[in-house]
């Protein structure tokens, strides 16, 4: 688990085991108590640490809960299943499985609701969850380009915008399906989402200026 607290603090090294216990206790407290009743004191008791230990690591409940949720999404990996379509399906199924867990559902919905009136919390969500998981889009697209499934992109600004759009489409679709509509993101649904996403990518790349070494995008 990587630390998300501000750099530059001095003192004794942080205990990875204590951090893990605190974040796990936070997630369980969210399931048992909900956002409004969750307190740092309760988390400390559940984790078996002093309350001062929490305050040395997190400024308050908002930061603690975001990091507890972010740790769940750090479990996401990019599988190598042989094709861009299969890789996307693998990641989406992992994401849906995480969102099916009560602690993920409770935690994510709580912080998103609180963030509607807290800009600092919104920024922490972006930094700790959204920006961190965009690594999967970047890595997946690079692998697809190596396979020849996507053409190389020389425009860094456009490439970054496309990565943002891909992430928003995938994350938004899965969150809406599982948390808002309360419907399963099963394999059939994931295959359909992937087809739509790849069709959009093909159309987007068709608009790119052709270069002498650009390869034609192809999708399974």
PDB file of C-alpha atoms in Angstrom:
ATOM      1  CA  UNK A   1       0.000   0.000   0.000  1.00  0.00           C
ATOM      2  CA  UNK A   2       1.355   3.397  -0.944  1.00  0.00           C
ATOM      3  CA  UNK A   3       1.129   6.342   1.411  1.00  0.00           C
ATOM      4  CA  UNK A   4      -1.096   9.202   0.259  1.00  0.00           C
ATOM      5  CA  UNK A   5      -0.374  11.609   3.103  1.00  0.00           C
ATOM      6  CA  UNK A   6       1.648  14.758   2.403  1.00  0.00           C
ATOM      7  CA  UNK A   7       5.376  14.280   1.980  1.00  0.00           C
ATOM      8  CA  UNK A   8       7.890  15.923   4.230  1.00  0.00           C
ATOM      9  CA  UNK A   9       6.673  14.724   7.620  1.00  0.00           C
ATOM     10  CA  UNK A  10       9.336  13.696  10.069  1.00  0.00           C
ATOM     11  CA  UNK A  11       9.316  11.277  12.968  1.00  0.00           C
ATOM     12  CA  UNK A  12       9.062   7.545  13.275  1.00  0.00           C
ATOM     13  CA  UNK A  13       8.499   5.567  10.063  1.00  0.00           C
ATOM     14  CA  UNK A  14       4.888   4.702   9.393  1.00  0.00           C
ATOM     15  CA  UNK A  15       3.744   1.186  10.082  1.00  0.00           C
ATOM     16  CA  UNK A  16       2.395  -0.470   6.940  1.00  0.00           C
ATOM     17  CA  UNK A  17       0.519  -2.981   9.096  1.00  0.00           C
ATOM     18  CA  UNK A  18      -1.121  -0.197  11.111  1.00  0.00           C
ATOM     19  CA  UNK A  19      -2.130   1.643   7.942  1.00  0.00           C
ATOM     20  CA  UNK A  20      -3.683  -1.514   6.509  1.00  0.00           C
ATOM     21  CA  UNK A  21      -5.586  -2.187   9.736  1.00  0.00           C
ATOM     22  CA  UNK A  22      -6.890   1.378   9.882  1.00  0.00           C
ATOM     23  CA  UNK A  23      -8.092   1.402   6.281  1.00  0.00           C
ATOM     24  CA  UNK A  24      -9.745  -2.009   6.659  1.00  0.00           C
ATOM     25  CA  UNK A  25     -11.447  -0.851   9.868  1.00  0.00           C
ATOM     26  CA  UNK A  26     -12.661   2.279   8.093  1.00  0.00           C
ATOM     27  CA  UNK A  27     -14.285   0.278   5.333  1.00  0.00           C
ATOM     28  CA  UNK A  28     -15.994  -2.048   7.783  1.00  0.00           C
ATOM     29  CA  UNK A  29     -17.207   0.899   9.863  1.00  0.00           C
ATOM     30  CA  UNK A  30     -18.759   2.421   6.746  1.00  0.00           C
ATOM     31  CA  UNK A  31     -20.700  -0.790   6.149  1.00  0.00           C
ATOM     32  CA  UNK A  32     -21.779  -1.106   9.785  1.00  0.00           C
ATOM     33  CA  UNK A  33     -22.429   2.552  10.659  1.00  0.00           C
ATOM     34  CA  UNK A  34     -22.667   4.604   7.480  1.00  0.00           C
ATOM     35  CA  UNK A  35     -20.921   7.885   6.780  1.00  0.00           C
ATOM     36  CA  UNK A  36     -22.779  10.040   9.309  1.00  0.00           C
ATOM     37  CA  UNK A  37     -22.054   7.807  12.317  1.00  0.00           C
ATOM     38  CA  UNK A  38     -18.481   6.898  11.440  1.00  0.00           C
ATOM     39  CA  UNK A  39     -15.933   8.504  13.762  1.00  0.00           C
ATOM     40  CA  UNK A  40     -12.170   8.328  13.995  1.00  0.00           C
ATOM     41  CA  UNK A  41     -12.551   7.090  17.561  1.00  0.00           C
ATOM     42  CA  UNK A  42     -14.566   4.090  16.390  1.00  0.00           C
ATOM     43  CA  UNK A  43     -12.060   3.357  13.625  1.00  0.00           C
ATOM     44  CA  UNK A  44      -9.196   3.508  16.114  1.00  0.00           C
ATOM     45  CA  UNK A  45     -10.893   0.988  18.398  1.00  0.00           C
ATOM     46  CA  UNK A  46     -11.641  -1.355  15.492  1.00  0.00           C
ATOM     47  CA  UNK A  47      -8.070  -1.094  14.211  1.00  0.00           C
ATOM     48  CA  UNK A  48      -6.526  -1.507  17.661  1.00  0.00           C
ATOM     49  CA  UNK A  49      -4.545   1.761  17.482  1.00  0.00           C
ATOM     50  CA  UNK A  50      -4.554   5.026  19.388  1.00  0.00           C
ATOM     51  CA  UNK A  51      -6.704   7.841  18.042  1.00  0.00           C
ATOM     52  CA  UNK A  52      -3.592  10.002  17.850  1.00  0.00           C
ATOM     53  CA  UNK A  53      -2.173   7.479  15.383  1.00  0.00           C
ATOM     54  CA  UNK A  54      -5.000   8.277  12.970  1.00  0.00           C
ATOM     55  CA  UNK A  55      -4.548  12.027  13.309  1.00  0.00           C
ATOM     56  CA  UNK A  56      -0.835  11.720  12.598  1.00  0.00           C
ATOM     57  CA  UNK A  57      -1.750  10.102   9.282  1.00  0.00           C
ATOM     58  CA  UNK A  58      -5.027  11.746   8.232  1.00  0.00           C
ATOM     59  CA  UNK A  59      -6.383  15.221   8.914  1.00  0.00           C
ATOM     60  CA  UNK A  60      -9.961  14.016   9.249  1.00  0.00           C
ATOM     61  CA  UNK A  61     -12.687  11.607   8.211  1.00  0.00           C
ATOM     62  CA  UNK A  62     -12.878  12.779   4.593  1.00  0.00           C
ATOM     63  CA  UNK A  63      -9.234  12.016   3.863  1.00  0.00           C
ATOM     64  CA  UNK A  64      -9.363   8.718   5.713  1.00  0.00           C
ATOM     65  CA  UNK A  65     -12.407   7.412   3.863  1.00  0.00           C
ATOM     66  CA  UNK A  66     -11.061   8.418   0.446  1.00  0.00           C
ATOM     67  CA  UNK A  67      -7.831   6.544   1.115  1.00  0.00           C
ATOM     68  CA  UNK A  68      -9.748   3.527   2.391  1.00  0.00           C
ATOM     69  CA  UNK A  69     -11.757   3.423  -0.844  1.00  0.00           C
ATOM     70  CA  UNK A  70      -8.716   4.161  -3.020  1.00  0.00           C
ATOM     71  CA  UNK A  71      -6.915   1.140  -1.585  1.00  0.00           C
ATOM     72  CA  UNK A  72      -9.655  -1.105  -2.979  1.00  0.00           C
ATOM     73  CA  UNK A  73      -9.248   0.273  -6.494  1.00  0.00           C
ATOM     74  CA  UNK A  74      -5.484  -0.128  -6.280  1.00  0.00           C
ATOM     75  CA  UNK A  75      -6.230  -3.852  -6.554  1.00  0.00           C
ATOM     76  CA  UNK A  76      -7.146  -3.363 -10.218  1.00  0.00           C
ATOM     77  CA  UNK A  77      -4.656  -4.821 -12.686  1.00  0.00           C
ATOM     78  CA  UNK A  78      -4.407  -4.853 -16.462  1.00  0.00           C
ATOM     79  CA  UNK A  79      -4.603  -8.474 -17.634  1.00  0.00           C
ATOM     80  CA  UNK A  80      -2.877  -9.573 -20.826  1.00  0.00           C
ATOM     81  CA  UNK A  81      -5.603 -11.614 -22.498  1.00  0.00           C
ATOM     82  CA  UNK A  82      -4.292 -11.359 -26.045  1.00  0.00           C
ATOM     83  CA  UNK A  83      -6.393  -8.532 -27.487  1.00  0.00           C
ATOM     84  CA  UNK A  84      -7.536  -5.026 -26.630  1.00  0.00           C
ATOM     85  CA  UNK A  85     -11.156  -6.134 -26.372  1.00  0.00           C
ATOM     86  CA  UNK A  86     -10.328  -8.986 -24.012  1.00  0.00           C
ATOM     87  CA  UNK A  87      -8.075  -6.770 -21.905  1.00  0.00           C
ATOM     88  CA  UNK A  88     -10.824  -4.169 -21.515  1.00  0.00           C
ATOM     89  CA  UNK A  89     -13.337  -6.835 -20.553  1.00  0.00           C
ATOM     90  CA  UNK A  90     -10.926  -8.184 -17.941  1.00  0.00           C
ATOM     91  CA  UNK A  91     -10.437  -4.789 -16.293  1.00  0.00           C
ATOM     92  CA  UNK A  92     -14.148  -3.929 -16.363  1.00  0.00           C
ATOM     93  CA  UNK A  93     -15.101  -7.245 -14.769  1.00  0.00           C
ATOM     94  CA  UNK A  94     -12.549  -6.611 -11.992  1.00  0.00           C
ATOM     95  CA  UNK A  95     -13.952  -3.117 -11.457  1.00  0.00           C
ATOM     96  CA  UNK A  96     -17.516  -4.402 -11.295  1.00  0.00           C
ATOM     97  CA  UNK A  97     -16.482  -7.093  -8.803  1.00  0.00           C
ATOM     98  CA  UNK A  98     -14.930  -4.472  -6.529  1.00  0.00           C
ATOM     99  CA  UNK A  99     -18.047  -2.298  -6.710  1.00  0.00           C
ATOM    100  CA  UNK A 100     -20.145  -5.306  -5.748  1.00  0.00           C
ATOM    101  CA  UNK A 101     -18.399  -5.407  -2.368  1.00  0.00           C
ATOM    102  CA  UNK A 102     -20.421  -3.653   0.383  1.00  0.00           C
ATOM    103  CA  UNK A 103     -17.433  -1.669   1.649  1.00  0.00           C
ATOM    104  CA  UNK A 104     -16.703  -0.306  -1.841  1.00  0.00           C
ATOM    105  CA  UNK A 105     -20.328   0.627  -2.492  1.00  0.00           C
ATOM    106  CA  UNK A 106     -20.738   2.319   0.883  1.00  0.00           C
ATOM    107  CA  UNK A 107     -17.430   4.122   0.749  1.00  0.00           C
ATOM    108  CA  UNK A 108     -17.586   5.391  -2.820  1.00  0.00           C
ATOM    109  CA  UNK A 109     -21.171   6.608  -2.602  1.00  0.00           C
ATOM    110  CA  UNK A 110     -20.441   8.345   0.700  1.00  0.00           C
ATOM    111  CA  UNK A 111     -17.395  10.282  -0.486  1.00  0.00           C
ATOM    112  CA  UNK A 112     -19.018  11.235  -3.788  1.00  0.00           C
ATOM    113  CA  UNK A 113     -22.061  12.585  -1.942  1.00  0.00           C
ATOM    114  CA  UNK A 114     -19.889  14.577   0.474  1.00  0.00           C
ATOM    115  CA  UNK A 115     -17.723  15.869  -2.370  1.00  0.00           C
ATOM    116  CA  UNK A 116     -20.680  17.715  -3.914  1.00  0.00           C
ATOM    117  CA  UNK A 117     -20.138  20.415  -1.291  1.00  0.00           C
ATOM    118  CA  UNK A 118     -16.422  20.051  -0.599  1.00  0.00           C
ATOM    119  CA  UNK A 119     -13.935  21.057  -3.301  1.00  0.00           C
ATOM    120  CA  UNK A 120     -10.940  19.798  -1.304  1.00  0.00           C
ATOM    121  CA  UNK A 121     -12.570  16.387  -1.046  1.00  0.00           C
ATOM    122  CA  UNK A 122     -13.291  16.367  -4.785  1.00  0.00           C
ATOM    123  CA  UNK A 123      -9.637  17.085  -5.457  1.00  0.00           C
ATOM    124  CA  UNK A 124      -8.542  14.273  -3.156  1.00  0.00           C
ATOM    125  CA  UNK A 125     -10.871  11.857  -4.952  1.00  0.00           C
ATOM    126  CA  UNK A 126      -9.408  12.916  -8.286  1.00  0.00           C
ATOM    127  CA  UNK A 127      -5.835  12.521  -7.069  1.00  0.00           C
ATOM    128  CA  UNK A 128      -6.231   9.331  -5.036  1.00  0.00           C
ATOM    129  CA  UNK A 129      -8.735   7.401  -7.133  1.00  0.00           C
ATOM    130  CA  UNK A 130      -9.343   8.831 -10.603  1.00  0.00           C
ATOM    131  CA  UNK A 131      -5.822   9.881 -11.589  1.00  0.00           C
ATOM    132  CA  UNK A 132      -4.276   6.763 -10.093  1.00  0.00           C
ATOM    133  CA  UNK A 133      -6.515   4.412 -12.070  1.00  0.00           C
ATOM    134  CA  UNK A 134      -5.987   6.187 -15.380  1.00  0.00           C
ATOM    135  CA  UNK A 135      -2.719   4.242 -15.420  1.00  0.00           C
ATOM    136  CA  UNK A 136      -4.765   1.286 -16.680  1.00  0.00           C
ATOM    137  CA  UNK A 137      -5.952   3.238 -19.723  1.00  0.00           C
ATOM    138  CA  UNK A 138      -2.433   4.414 -20.524  1.00  0.00           C
ATOM    139  CA  UNK A 139      -0.947   0.945 -20.162  1.00  0.00           C
ATOM    140  CA  UNK A 140      -3.748  -0.739 -22.107  1.00  0.00           C
ATOM    141  CA  UNK A 141      -3.507   1.686 -24.997  1.00  0.00           C
ATOM    142  CA  UNK A 142       0.290   1.337 -25.159  1.00  0.00           C
ATOM    143  CA  UNK A 143      -0.031  -2.447 -25.288  1.00  0.00           C
ATOM    144  CA  UNK A 144      -2.653  -2.216 -28.042  1.00  0.00           C
ATOM    145  CA  UNK A 145      -0.344   0.050 -30.040  1.00  0.00           C
ATOM    146  CA  UNK A 146       2.488  -2.464 -29.656  1.00  0.00           C
ATOM    147  CA  UNK A 147       0.178  -5.194 -30.992  1.00  0.00           C
ATOM    148  CA  UNK A 148      -0.836  -2.996 -33.942  1.00  0.00           C
ATOM    149  CA  UNK A 149      -4.458  -2.788 -32.776  1.00  0.00           C
ATOM    150  CA  UNK A 150      -4.247   0.993 -32.394  1.00  0.00           C
ATOM    151  CA  UNK A 151      -2.141   3.464 -34.385  1.00  0.00           C
ATOM    152  CA  UNK A 152       0.591   5.460 -32.605  1.00  0.00           C
ATOM    153  CA  UNK A 153      -0.338   8.967 -31.457  1.00  0.00           C
ATOM    154  CA  UNK A 154       2.083  11.856 -31.792  1.00  0.00           C
ATOM    155  CA  UNK A 155      -0.165  14.571 -30.326  1.00  0.00           C
ATOM    156  CA  UNK A 156       0.361  14.364 -26.559  1.00  0.00           C
ATOM    157  CA  UNK A 157      -2.503  16.739 -25.739  1.00  0.00           C
ATOM    158  CA  UNK A 158      -5.009  14.837 -27.855  1.00  0.00           C
ATOM    159  CA  UNK A 159      -3.712  11.543 -26.474  1.00  0.00           C
ATOM    160  CA  UNK A 160      -4.295  12.729 -22.893  1.00  0.00           C
ATOM    161  CA  UNK A 161      -7.805  13.905 -23.735  1.00  0.00           C
ATOM    162  CA  UNK A 162      -8.616  10.561 -25.313  1.00  0.00           C
ATOM    163  CA  UNK A 163      -7.349   8.750 -22.202  1.00  0.00           C
ATOM    164  CA  UNK A 164      -9.594  10.922 -20.043  1.00  0.00           C
ATOM    165  CA  UNK A 165     -12.571  10.162 -22.263  1.00  0.00           C
ATOM    166  CA  UNK A 166     -11.932   6.406 -22.229  1.00  0.00           C
ATOM    167  CA  UNK A 167     -11.642   6.407 -18.449  1.00  0.00           C
ATOM    168  CA  UNK A 168     -14.814   8.481 -18.012  1.00  0.00           C
ATOM    169  CA  UNK A 169     -16.791   6.221 -20.359  1.00  0.00           C
ATOM    170  CA  UNK A 170     -15.723   3.018 -18.634  1.00  0.00           C
ATOM    171  CA  UNK A 171     -15.852   4.208 -15.027  1.00  0.00           C
ATOM    172  CA  UNK A 172     -19.059   6.175 -15.516  1.00  0.00           C
ATOM    173  CA  UNK A 173     -20.824   3.290 -17.228  1.00  0.00           C
ATOM    174  CA  UNK A 174     -19.860   0.716 -14.605  1.00  0.00           C
ATOM    175  CA  UNK A 175     -20.654   2.973 -11.642  1.00  0.00           C
ATOM    176  CA  UNK A 176     -24.037   3.903 -13.108  1.00  0.00           C
ATOM    177  CA  UNK A 177     -24.851   0.279 -13.928  1.00  0.00           C
ATOM    178  CA  UNK A 178     -23.919  -1.140 -10.532  1.00  0.00           C
ATOM    179  CA  UNK A 179     -24.546   1.678  -8.057  1.00  0.00           C
ATOM    180  CA  UNK A 180     -27.264   3.805  -9.649  1.00  0.00           C
ATOM    181  CA  UNK A 181     -29.286   1.307 -11.685  1.00  0.00           C
ATOM    182  CA  UNK A 182     -28.377  -1.525  -9.297  1.00  0.00           C
ATOM    183  CA  UNK A 183     -28.004  -3.955 -12.192  1.00  0.00           C
ATOM    184  CA  UNK A 184     -25.288  -6.586 -12.629  1.00  0.00           C
ATOM    185  CA  UNK A 185     -22.295  -5.797 -14.827  1.00  0.00           C
ATOM    186  CA  UNK A 186     -22.123  -9.379 -16.046  1.00  0.00           C
ATOM    187  CA  UNK A 187     -20.051 -10.740 -18.921  1.00  0.00           C
ATOM    188  CA  UNK A 188     -22.740 -10.089 -21.541  1.00  0.00           C
ATOM    189  CA  UNK A 189     -23.126  -6.462 -20.472  1.00  0.00           C
ATOM    190  CA  UNK A 190     -19.356  -5.985 -20.345  1.00  0.00           C
ATOM    191  CA  UNK A 191     -18.963  -7.370 -23.881  1.00  0.00           C
ATOM    192  CA  UNK A 192     -21.583  -4.900 -25.108  1.00  0.00           C
ATOM    193  CA  UNK A 193     -19.854  -1.985 -23.379  1.00  0.00           C
ATOM    194  CA  UNK A 194     -16.547  -3.036 -24.898  1.00  0.00           C
ATOM    195  CA  UNK A 195     -18.006  -3.164 -28.421  1.00  0.00           C
ATOM    196  CA  UNK A 196     -19.402   0.344 -28.043  1.00  0.00           C
ATOM    197  CA  UNK A 197     -16.110   1.638 -26.651  1.00  0.00           C
ATOM    198  CA  UNK A 198     -14.051   0.094 -29.449  1.00  0.00           C
ATOM    199  CA  UNK A 199     -16.412   1.466 -32.088  1.00  0.00           C
ATOM    200  CA  UNK A 200     -15.899   4.927 -30.634  1.00  0.00           C
ATOM    201  CA  UNK A 201     -12.128   4.470 -30.592  1.00  0.00           C
ATOM    202  CA  UNK A 202     -12.148   3.366 -34.216  1.00  0.00           C
ATOM    203  CA  UNK A 203     -14.140   6.454 -35.199  1.00  0.00           C
ATOM    204  CA  UNK A 204     -11.848   8.734 -33.191  1.00  0.00           C
ATOM    205  CA  UNK A 205      -8.706   7.315 -34.773  1.00  0.00           C
ATOM    206  CA  UNK A 206     -10.239   7.549 -38.232  1.00  0.00           C
ATOM    207  CA  UNK A 207     -10.307  11.330 -37.736  1.00  0.00           C
ATOM    208  CA  UNK A 208      -6.574  11.512 -36.916  1.00  0.00           C
ATOM    209  CA  UNK A 209      -4.260  12.884 -39.609  1.00  0.00           C
ATOM    210  CA  UNK A 210      -2.505  10.070 -41.455  1.00  0.00           C
ATOM    211  CA  UNK A 211       1.260   9.793 -41.113  1.00  0.00           C
ATOM    212  CA  UNK A 212       3.554   7.655 -43.302  1.00  0.00           C
ATOM    213  CA  UNK A 213       4.187   5.111 -40.538  1.00  0.00           C
ATOM    214  CA  UNK A 214       0.720   5.096 -38.969  1.00  0.00           C
ATOM    215  CA  UNK A 215      -0.947   1.694 -38.893  1.00  0.00           C
ATOM    216  CA  UNK A 216      -4.638   1.231 -39.481  1.00  0.00           C
ATOM    217  CA  UNK A 217      -6.570   0.589 -36.313  1.00  0.00           C
ATOM    218  CA  UNK A 218      -8.074  -2.856 -36.126  1.00  0.00           C
ATOM    219  CA  UNK A 219     -10.269  -4.339 -33.441  1.00  0.00           C
ATOM    220  CA  UNK A 220     -11.248  -7.890 -32.648  1.00  0.00           C
TER     221      UNK A 220
END
